[in-house]
Amino acid sequence: MDLLKDRITTDGIALGSDIVKVDSFLNHQIDVAFMELLGMEFGKRFAEERIDKILTVESSGIAVACMTAKYFNYSPIVFAKKTHPNTMTEEYYGAEVKSFTKNLVSMIIISKKYILPSERILIIDDFIAHGEAAAGMADLVQKAGAELVGVGAVIEKRFQGGGDRLRAKGHRVESLAIIESITDGRIVFQNS
Amino acid sequence: MDLLKDRITTDGIALGSDIVKVDSFLNHQIDVAFMELLGMEFGKRFAEERIDKILTVESSGIAVACMTAKYFNYSPIVFAKKTHPNTMTEEYYGAEVKSFTKNLVSMIIISKKYILPSERILIIDDFIAHGEAAAGMADLVQKAGAELVGVGAVIEKRFQGGGDRLRAKGHRVESLAIIESITDGRIVFQNS
């Protein structure tokens, strides 16, 4: 998606050789009109699919997931939680997610009420890096006995391998911008 | 907002005498079409104001904040973070937020780049209970030297006093549904 690559080039900041900072429009400050364009693009890419629910994880995936929902008949979105809220009194599914930057393993959880075995689920997130968050969400979908239609990521850092590991498992992964490398402070995109 | 009161009555669950669980449409599963109606209502209530930016806090305020932005010329939203991300290498403002349910004090932070002294800020959140999150966000706005236009909450639990404490400090607070009490498992709304 050229518009997104242009935005990353203009507003993104490369930190070292593996971090792309896009907090001016995606994951701290949010450009809502731009999120609508990203949602529309996910809508196009998965247009032929029946989607019953969109799954994301707090917090940075929520905005783009919301904007994607309208292209699937306003399917509900559910965001997996990183902590167990005191209001979650019912049973839940949990999945482990390893953080490479923080070097720790945490849990993401979702109430059993909000993924049903009959549902077709689209996962949406801001980034795929090592793919641990998406793999954790795929695990939640599988535990619920639901069907994973695919994974949509705004930005895939291909050099960290997460997207390709998900593809190797047979999942459809659609990334709106794919970064091949960060070389000498320059963000290099895959041509596609 | 009658539509919201009806939804809370139908889908909300009272837990004990002080918790209203609305995770079926607001803060775990999200009904995006309904969020658009809530955003439109905030747009009406603050229609005469110039809003430069909408401030919320992760995670449950993000969806409704996004839907509100379009009524203010797609003003950017910024969500305060509850943890310090490794990508936040610049200076930030921090404010303490006390959690009554967890009985601890935590910090919320925002990059100094994303609230400027010239800006008029609208705070949007899902709940005002004791008002600690909103007060923390108001503190961030003040530290930045920006102007706080008002606070919009989807649900105010008036019996916990946070909304009235903010009003007593001179802040405009607009809550789309105000709960007076939870009595014998029944959610009692203020008539307004």
PDB file of N, CA and C in Angstrom, chain A residues 127-132 134-135 151 153 155-175 178:
ATOM      1  N   PHE A 127       1.446  -4.370  14.106  1.00  0.00           N
ATOM      2  CA  PHE A 127       2.735  -4.889  13.644  1.00  0.00           C
ATOM      3  C   PHE A 127       2.750  -6.414  13.640  1.00  0.00           C
ATOM      4  N   ILE A 128       3.467  -6.985  12.691  1.00  0.00           N
ATOM      5  CA  ILE A 128       3.976  -8.353  12.848  1.00  0.00           C
ATOM      6  C   ILE A 128       5.488  -8.248  12.824  1.00  0.00           C
ATOM      7  N   ALA A 129       6.116  -8.623  13.907  1.00  0.00           N
ATOM      8  CA  ALA A 129       7.581  -8.617  13.965  1.00  0.00           C
ATOM      9  C   ALA A 129       8.023 -10.085  14.061  1.00  0.00           C
ATOM     10  N   HIS A 130       8.254 -10.572  15.273  1.00  0.00           N
ATOM     11  CA  HIS A 130       8.538 -11.998  15.440  1.00  0.00           C
ATOM     12  C   HIS A 130       7.263 -12.843  15.357  1.00  0.00           C
ATOM     13  N   GLY A 131       6.130 -12.165  15.365  1.00  0.00           N
ATOM     14  CA  GLY A 131       4.862 -12.872  15.153  1.00  0.00           C
ATOM     15  C   GLY A 131       4.277 -13.490  16.398  1.00  0.00           C
ATOM     16  N   GLU A 132       4.830 -13.159  17.553  1.00  0.00           N
ATOM     17  CA  GLU A 132       4.375 -13.822  18.780  1.00  0.00           C
ATOM     18  C   GLU A 132       2.951 -13.423  19.167  1.00  0.00           C
ATOM     19  N   ALA A 134       0.520 -12.374  17.140  1.00  0.00           N
ATOM     20  CA  ALA A 134      -0.411 -12.994  16.193  1.00  0.00           C
ATOM     21  C   ALA A 134      -0.517 -14.498  16.447  1.00  0.00           C
ATOM     22  N   ALA A 135       0.611 -15.133  16.745  1.00  0.00           N
ATOM     23  CA  ALA A 135       0.575 -16.573  17.032  1.00  0.00           C
ATOM     24  C   ALA A 135      -0.244 -16.839  18.291  1.00  0.00           C
ATOM     25  N   VAL A 151      -4.705 -13.187   8.883  1.00  0.00           N
ATOM     26  CA  VAL A 151      -4.090 -12.199   9.760  1.00  0.00           C
ATOM     27  C   VAL A 151      -3.783 -10.960   8.925  1.00  0.00           C
ATOM     28  N   ALA A 153      -1.915  -7.305   9.102  1.00  0.00           N
ATOM     29  CA  ALA A 153      -1.019  -6.448   9.874  1.00  0.00           C
ATOM     30  C   ALA A 153      -0.796  -5.159   9.099  1.00  0.00           C
ATOM     31  N   ILE A 155       1.931  -3.210   9.472  1.00  0.00           N
ATOM     32  CA  ILE A 155       3.349  -3.234   9.103  1.00  0.00           C
ATOM     33  C   ILE A 155       3.951  -4.586   9.469  1.00  0.00           C
ATOM     34  N   GLU A 156       4.590  -5.221   8.504  1.00  0.00           N
ATOM     35  CA  GLU A 156       5.307  -6.469   8.777  1.00  0.00           C
ATOM     36  C   GLU A 156       6.804  -6.194   8.676  1.00  0.00           C
ATOM     37  N   LYS A 157       7.516  -6.518   9.731  1.00  0.00           N
ATOM     38  CA  LYS A 157       8.986  -6.438   9.677  1.00  0.00           C
ATOM     39  C   LYS A 157       9.471  -7.829   9.273  1.00  0.00           C
ATOM     40  N   ARG A 158       9.600  -8.010   7.963  1.00  0.00           N
ATOM     41  CA  ARG A 158       9.822  -9.353   7.431  1.00  0.00           C
ATOM     42  C   ARG A 158      11.112  -9.972   7.937  1.00  0.00           C
ATOM     43  N   PHE A 159      12.101  -9.103   8.202  1.00  0.00           N
ATOM     44  CA  PHE A 159      13.421  -9.612   8.624  1.00  0.00           C
ATOM     45  C   PHE A 159      13.360 -10.262  10.009  1.00  0.00           C
ATOM     46  N   GLN A 160      12.251 -10.095  10.719  1.00  0.00           N
ATOM     47  CA  GLN A 160      12.118 -10.768  12.016  1.00  0.00           C
ATOM     48  C   GLN A 160      11.327 -12.071  11.908  1.00  0.00           C
ATOM     49  N   GLY A 161      10.807 -12.358  10.736  1.00  0.00           N
ATOM     50  CA  GLY A 161      10.358 -13.713  10.414  1.00  0.00           C
ATOM     51  C   GLY A 161       8.970 -14.144  10.858  1.00  0.00           C
ATOM     52  N   GLY A 162       8.290 -13.299  11.629  1.00  0.00           N
ATOM     53  CA  GLY A 162       7.001 -13.726  12.171  1.00  0.00           C
ATOM     54  C   GLY A 162       5.947 -13.974  11.112  1.00  0.00           C
ATOM     55  N   GLY A 163       5.872 -13.108  10.121  1.00  0.00           N
ATOM     56  CA  GLY A 163       4.874 -13.276   9.060  1.00  0.00           C
ATOM     57  C   GLY A 163       5.098 -14.568   8.307  1.00  0.00           C
ATOM     58  N   ASP A 164       6.351 -14.847   7.991  1.00  0.00           N
ATOM     59  CA  ASP A 164       6.646 -16.065   7.223  1.00  0.00           C
ATOM     60  C   ASP A 164       6.419 -17.328   8.052  1.00  0.00           C
ATOM     61  N   ARG A 165       6.660 -17.236   9.352  1.00  0.00           N
ATOM     62  CA  ARG A 165       6.360 -18.412  10.198  1.00  0.00           C
ATOM     63  C   ARG A 165       4.860 -18.695  10.210  1.00  0.00           C
ATOM     64  N   LEU A 166       4.042 -17.633  10.242  1.00  0.00           N
ATOM     65  CA  LEU A 166       2.588 -17.828  10.192  1.00  0.00           C
ATOM     66  C   LEU A 166       2.170 -18.391   8.833  1.00  0.00           C
ATOM     67  N   ARG A 167       2.772 -17.882   7.751  1.00  0.00           N
ATOM     68  CA  ARG A 167       2.459 -18.406   6.410  1.00  0.00           C
ATOM     69  C   ARG A 167       2.850 -19.877   6.296  1.00  0.00           C
ATOM     70  N   ALA A 168       3.989 -20.213   6.892  1.00  0.00           N
ATOM     71  CA  ALA A 168       4.453 -21.609   6.828  1.00  0.00           C
ATOM     72  C   ALA A 168       3.491 -22.554   7.547  1.00  0.00           C
ATOM     73  N   LYS A 169       2.752 -22.000   8.511  1.00  0.00           N
ATOM     74  CA  LYS A 169       1.744 -22.823   9.204  1.00  0.00           C
ATOM     75  C   LYS A 169       0.427 -22.882   8.443  1.00  0.00           C
ATOM     76  N   GLY A 170       0.399 -22.225   7.280  1.00  0.00           N
ATOM     77  CA  GLY A 170      -0.799 -22.279   6.452  1.00  0.00           C
ATOM     78  C   GLY A 170      -1.751 -21.115   6.642  1.00  0.00           C
ATOM     79  N   HIS A 171      -1.351 -20.130   7.450  1.00  0.00           N
ATOM     80  CA  HIS A 171      -2.228 -18.987   7.652  1.00  0.00           C
ATOM     81  C   HIS A 171      -2.047 -17.973   6.528  1.00  0.00           C
ATOM     82  N   ARG A 172      -3.132 -17.354   6.147  1.00  0.00           N
ATOM     83  CA  ARG A 172      -3.044 -16.237   5.199  1.00  0.00           C
ATOM     84  C   ARG A 172      -2.654 -14.976   5.964  1.00  0.00           C
ATOM     85  N   VAL A 173      -1.589 -14.321   5.541  1.00  0.00           N
ATOM     86  CA  VAL A 173      -1.130 -13.095   6.192  1.00  0.00           C
ATOM     87  C   VAL A 173      -1.119 -11.975   5.156  1.00  0.00           C
ATOM     88  N   GLU A 174      -1.814 -10.904   5.445  1.00  0.00           N
ATOM     89  CA  GLU A 174      -1.831  -9.727   4.570  1.00  0.00           C
ATOM     90  C   GLU A 174      -1.237  -8.559   5.337  1.00  0.00           C
ATOM     91  N   SER A 175      -0.113  -8.078   4.880  1.00  0.00           N
ATOM     92  CA  SER A 175       0.545  -6.940   5.523  1.00  0.00           C
ATOM     93  C   SER A 175       0.500  -5.757   4.565  1.00  0.00           C
ATOM     94  N   ILE A 178       5.452  -4.015   3.953  1.00  0.00           N
ATOM     95  CA  ILE A 178       6.414  -5.036   4.382  1.00  0.00           C
ATOM     96  C   ILE A 178       7.809  -4.430   4.349  1.00  0.00           C
TER      97      ILE A 178
END
